[in-house]
XYZ file of C-alpha atoms in Angstrom:
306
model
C -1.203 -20.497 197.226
C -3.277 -22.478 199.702
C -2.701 -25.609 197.676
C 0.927 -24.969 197.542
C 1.789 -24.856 201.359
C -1.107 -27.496 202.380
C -2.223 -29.888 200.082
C 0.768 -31.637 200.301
C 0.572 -31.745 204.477
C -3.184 -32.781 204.438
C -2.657 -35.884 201.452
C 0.440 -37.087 203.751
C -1.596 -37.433 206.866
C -5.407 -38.721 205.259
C -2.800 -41.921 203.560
C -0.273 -42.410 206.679
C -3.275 -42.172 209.130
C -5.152 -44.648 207.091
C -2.765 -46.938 205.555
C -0.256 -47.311 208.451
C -3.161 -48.225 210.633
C -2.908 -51.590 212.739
C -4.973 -52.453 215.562
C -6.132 -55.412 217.898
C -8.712 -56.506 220.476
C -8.841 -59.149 223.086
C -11.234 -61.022 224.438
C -10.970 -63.802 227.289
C -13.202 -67.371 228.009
C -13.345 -68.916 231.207
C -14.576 -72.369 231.092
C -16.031 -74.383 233.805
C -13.029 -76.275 233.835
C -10.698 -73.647 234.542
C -7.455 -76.142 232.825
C -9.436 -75.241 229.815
C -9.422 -71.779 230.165
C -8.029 -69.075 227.516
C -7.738 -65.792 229.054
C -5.810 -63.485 226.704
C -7.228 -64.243 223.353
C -5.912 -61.583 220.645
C -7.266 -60.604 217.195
C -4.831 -58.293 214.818
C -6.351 -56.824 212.083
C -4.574 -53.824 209.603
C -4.932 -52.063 206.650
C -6.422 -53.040 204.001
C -9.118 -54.528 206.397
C -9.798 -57.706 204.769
C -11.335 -59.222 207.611
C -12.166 -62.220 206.281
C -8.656 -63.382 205.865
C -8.351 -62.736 210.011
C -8.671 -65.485 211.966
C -7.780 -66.531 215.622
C -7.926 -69.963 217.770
C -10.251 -69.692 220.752
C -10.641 -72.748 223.011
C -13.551 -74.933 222.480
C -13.579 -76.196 226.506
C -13.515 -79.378 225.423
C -9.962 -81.552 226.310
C -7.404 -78.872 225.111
C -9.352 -78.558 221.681
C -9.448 -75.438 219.597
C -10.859 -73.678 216.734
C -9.784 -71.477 214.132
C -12.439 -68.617 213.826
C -12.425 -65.781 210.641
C -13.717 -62.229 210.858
C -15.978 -61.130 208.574
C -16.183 -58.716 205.781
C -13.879 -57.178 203.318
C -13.223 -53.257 203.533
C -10.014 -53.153 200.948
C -11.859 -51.653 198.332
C -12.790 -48.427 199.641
C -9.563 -48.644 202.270
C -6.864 -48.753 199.314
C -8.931 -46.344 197.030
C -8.858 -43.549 199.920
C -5.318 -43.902 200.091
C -4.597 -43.934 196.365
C -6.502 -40.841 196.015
C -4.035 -39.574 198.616
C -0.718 -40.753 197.155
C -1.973 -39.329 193.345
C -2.757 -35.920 194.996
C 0.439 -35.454 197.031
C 2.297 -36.113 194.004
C 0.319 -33.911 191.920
C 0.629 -31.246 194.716
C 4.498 -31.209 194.706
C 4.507 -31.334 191.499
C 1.953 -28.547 191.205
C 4.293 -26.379 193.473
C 7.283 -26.952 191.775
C 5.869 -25.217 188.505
C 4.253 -22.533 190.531
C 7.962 -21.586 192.221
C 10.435 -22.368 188.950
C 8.115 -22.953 186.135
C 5.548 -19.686 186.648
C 6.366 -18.185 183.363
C 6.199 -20.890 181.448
C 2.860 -22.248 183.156
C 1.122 -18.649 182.315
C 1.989 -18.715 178.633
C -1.141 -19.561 176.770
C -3.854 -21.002 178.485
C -3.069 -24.728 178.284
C -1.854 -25.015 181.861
C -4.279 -23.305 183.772
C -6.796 -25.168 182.040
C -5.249 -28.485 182.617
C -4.937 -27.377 186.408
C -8.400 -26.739 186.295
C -9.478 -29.725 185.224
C -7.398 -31.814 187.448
C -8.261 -29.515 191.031
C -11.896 -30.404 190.331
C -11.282 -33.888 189.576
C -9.392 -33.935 193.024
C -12.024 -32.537 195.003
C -14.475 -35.008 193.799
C -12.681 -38.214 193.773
C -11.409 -36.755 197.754
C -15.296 -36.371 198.455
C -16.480 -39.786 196.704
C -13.125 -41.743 198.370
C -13.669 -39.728 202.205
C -17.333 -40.867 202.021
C -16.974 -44.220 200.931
C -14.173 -45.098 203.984
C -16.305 -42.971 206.403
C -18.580 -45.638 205.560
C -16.286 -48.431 205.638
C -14.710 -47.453 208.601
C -18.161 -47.889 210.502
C -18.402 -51.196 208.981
C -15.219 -52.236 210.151
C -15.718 -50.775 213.851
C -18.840 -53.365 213.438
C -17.195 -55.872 212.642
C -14.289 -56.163 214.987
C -16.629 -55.427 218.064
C -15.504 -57.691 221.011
C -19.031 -58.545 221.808
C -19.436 -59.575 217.923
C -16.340 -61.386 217.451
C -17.500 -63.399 221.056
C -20.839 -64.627 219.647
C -18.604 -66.025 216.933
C -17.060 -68.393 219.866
C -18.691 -71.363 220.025
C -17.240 -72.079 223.390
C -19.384 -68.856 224.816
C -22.665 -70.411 223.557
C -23.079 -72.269 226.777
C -23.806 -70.481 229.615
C -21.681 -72.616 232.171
C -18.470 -70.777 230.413
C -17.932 -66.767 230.898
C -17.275 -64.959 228.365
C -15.891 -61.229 228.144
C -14.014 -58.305 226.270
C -10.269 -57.209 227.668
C -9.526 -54.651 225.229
C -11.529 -52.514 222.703
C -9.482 -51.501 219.235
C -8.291 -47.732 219.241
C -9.960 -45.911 216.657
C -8.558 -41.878 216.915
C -6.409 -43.192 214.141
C -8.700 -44.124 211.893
C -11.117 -41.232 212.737
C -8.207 -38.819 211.885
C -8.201 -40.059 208.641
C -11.608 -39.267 207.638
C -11.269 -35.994 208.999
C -8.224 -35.209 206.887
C -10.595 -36.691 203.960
C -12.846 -34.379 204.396
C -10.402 -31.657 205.300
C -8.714 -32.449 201.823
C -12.050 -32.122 200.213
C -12.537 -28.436 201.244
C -8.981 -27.568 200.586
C -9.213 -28.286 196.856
C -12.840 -27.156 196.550
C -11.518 -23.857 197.602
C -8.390 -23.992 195.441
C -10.680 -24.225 192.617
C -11.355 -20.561 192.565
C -8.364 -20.026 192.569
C -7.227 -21.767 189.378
C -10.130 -20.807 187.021
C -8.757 -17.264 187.882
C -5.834 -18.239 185.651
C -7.531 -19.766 182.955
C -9.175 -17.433 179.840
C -12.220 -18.217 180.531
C -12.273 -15.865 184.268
C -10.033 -13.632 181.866
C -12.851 -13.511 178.888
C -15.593 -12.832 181.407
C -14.236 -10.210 183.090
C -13.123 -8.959 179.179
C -17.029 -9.248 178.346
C -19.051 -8.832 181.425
C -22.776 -10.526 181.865
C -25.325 -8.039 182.872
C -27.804 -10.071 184.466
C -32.023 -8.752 183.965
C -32.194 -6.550 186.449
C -29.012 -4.663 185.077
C -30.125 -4.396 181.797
C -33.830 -2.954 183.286
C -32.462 -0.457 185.144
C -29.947 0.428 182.610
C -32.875 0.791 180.347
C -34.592 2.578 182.837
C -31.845 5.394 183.515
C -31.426 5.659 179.622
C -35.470 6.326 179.757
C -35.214 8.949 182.208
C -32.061 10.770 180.490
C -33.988 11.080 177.133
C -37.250 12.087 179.249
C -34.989 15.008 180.769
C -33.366 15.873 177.713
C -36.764 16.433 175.527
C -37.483 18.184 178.579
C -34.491 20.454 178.495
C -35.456 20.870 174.643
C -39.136 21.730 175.201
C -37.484 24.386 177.753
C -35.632 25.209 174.898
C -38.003 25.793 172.480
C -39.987 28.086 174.853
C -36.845 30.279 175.512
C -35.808 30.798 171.906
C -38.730 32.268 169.951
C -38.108 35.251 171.620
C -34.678 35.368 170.262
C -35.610 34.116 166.979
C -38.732 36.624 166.641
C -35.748 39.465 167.322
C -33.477 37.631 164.956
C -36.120 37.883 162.318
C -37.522 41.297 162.504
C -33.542 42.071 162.451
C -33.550 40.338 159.475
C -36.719 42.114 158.401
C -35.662 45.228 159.174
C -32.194 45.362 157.691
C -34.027 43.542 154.211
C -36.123 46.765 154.292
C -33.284 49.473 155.032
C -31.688 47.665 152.232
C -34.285 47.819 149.478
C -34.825 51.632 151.115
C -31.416 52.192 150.169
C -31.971 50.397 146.819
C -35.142 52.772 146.329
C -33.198 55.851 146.972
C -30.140 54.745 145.016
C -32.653 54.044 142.106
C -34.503 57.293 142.655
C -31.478 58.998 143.038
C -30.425 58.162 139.587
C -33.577 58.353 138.082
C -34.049 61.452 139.233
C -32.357 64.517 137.386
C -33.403 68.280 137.282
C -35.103 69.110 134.171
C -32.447 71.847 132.373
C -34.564 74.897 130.326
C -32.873 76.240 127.538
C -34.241 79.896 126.198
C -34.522 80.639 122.897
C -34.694 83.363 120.878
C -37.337 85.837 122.573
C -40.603 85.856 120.369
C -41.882 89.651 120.891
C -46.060 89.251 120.814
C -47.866 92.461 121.270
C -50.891 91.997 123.805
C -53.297 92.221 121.063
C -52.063 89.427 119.168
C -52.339 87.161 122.515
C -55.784 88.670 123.068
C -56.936 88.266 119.385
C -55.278 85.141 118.575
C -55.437 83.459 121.856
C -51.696 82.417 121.828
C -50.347 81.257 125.441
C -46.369 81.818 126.033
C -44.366 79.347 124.536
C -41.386 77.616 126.652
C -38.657 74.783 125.192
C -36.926 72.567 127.906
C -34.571 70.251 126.466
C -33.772 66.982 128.821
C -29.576 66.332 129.268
């Protein structure tokens, strides 16, 4: 959202600070014959800065004579590629908020267009660092060369001391230093934006899907699964100490009810086996006493089993 309400603003002023620039000195000689004197000499210079395609006509002191005079150095490059760098990411600003207001749903389906975005914010916030360094740079350069005091040693008329030699007016340079602020500004703007966008794109999506637990996480996750097993073979030592009690009971139950069942069994068994021999009388043998005495004869009983 940042992008969308600023970026636009910011490009606009780094390229109309920078490329509408124009600026001028003046410097003045007074000769020793004053009829010779130029007091209101003036150098314009603009954007692109090619200096060496400035040039001015001080007097030479000499009988009316003059000579044209060229600043040196050429700044273009670095000039016109901090402003291009500005056009290319208004443009791609507006047109980056126009698909975030009208074009939102179309712009989230897949992940073609947040990638794309993604690419191009980062590619943005380099080129504005690279372009904002390289005029910072230039600019001093260019402050160099339009000094007054520089551009008067390039005077031949103020070699000789009999002629004077001075600066009216000094080049206003807020301009200018505006526009390397906004560079820089511009910089930070879409190095924060690009948060922002990867938060769209699958790969923020995939991480937070998946999440990386760093060293430490996994060693203290290992650690806390450590300690839970420790407790729980603790619990189950605990465990074990408690139930033999229980189990002891639970087997002399067992023991105990095995026995009152085979006691059962034995009576059961006994019971059956068991049956009250039945005596059945016969007829009644009639032995005088002196045939048991003499022939030793004991009494004689018949039990028949049922």
């Amino acid at each position: 959202m940042c992008m969308v309400i600023f970026a636009p603003i910011f490009a606009v002023c780094a390229f109309a600070t920078c490329g509408g620039y124009s600026g001028h000195l003046r410097v003045r000689v007074e000769c020793l014959d004053k009829s010779q004197s130029n007091l209101s000499i003036t150098v314009n210079f603009a954007y692109p800065f090619r200096l060496q395609q400035v040039h001015f006509q001080p007097t030479l002191c000499e009988r009316n004579r003059q000579e044209s005079i060229f600043l040196v150095g050429d700044y273009s490059s670095s000039a016109q590629f901090f402003v291009t760098v500005a056009v290319f990411a208004f443009f791609y600003s507006l047109m980056a908020t126009v698909v975030y207001i009208y074009y939102q749903n179309k712009y989230r389906e897949g992940n073609r267009g947040p990638l794309v975005d993604f690419v191009v914010t980062v590619l943005f916030a380099f080129m504005w660092l690279v372009s904002s360094c390289a005029w910072a740079k230039s600019l001093s350069d260019v402050k160099s060369a339009t000094d007054p005091n520089q551009v008067l040693l390039l005077i031949s008329a103020c070699r000789y001391p009999a002629n004077r030699c001075s600066a009216s007016h000094h080049p206003v340079w807020s301009e200018l230093n505006t526009s390397v602020v906004f560079g820089f500004v511009n910089f930070i703007l879409w190095t924060g934006n690009i948060w922002f966008v990867f938060k769209e794109t699958g790969w923020y999506k995939t991480g937070q899907r998946y999440p990386m637990r760093s060293a430490s996480g996994r060693r203290a996750n290992g650690m806390s699964q450590r300690l839970y097993s420790q407790s729980s073979f603790d619990q189950s030592g605990d465990s074990f100490y408690q139930h033999p009690y229980r189990q002891a009971s639970f087997d002399q139950s067992r023991e105990s009810f095995g026995q009152q069942h085979y006691s059962q069994g034995s009576f059961n068994q006994s019971i059956g086996s068991f049956r009250l021999p039945q005596t059945r009388l016969g007829q009644p043998i009639i032995i005088s006493q002196g045939d048991v005495t003499s022939k030793g004869l004991n009494p004689m009983i018949f039990v028949n089993d049922i």
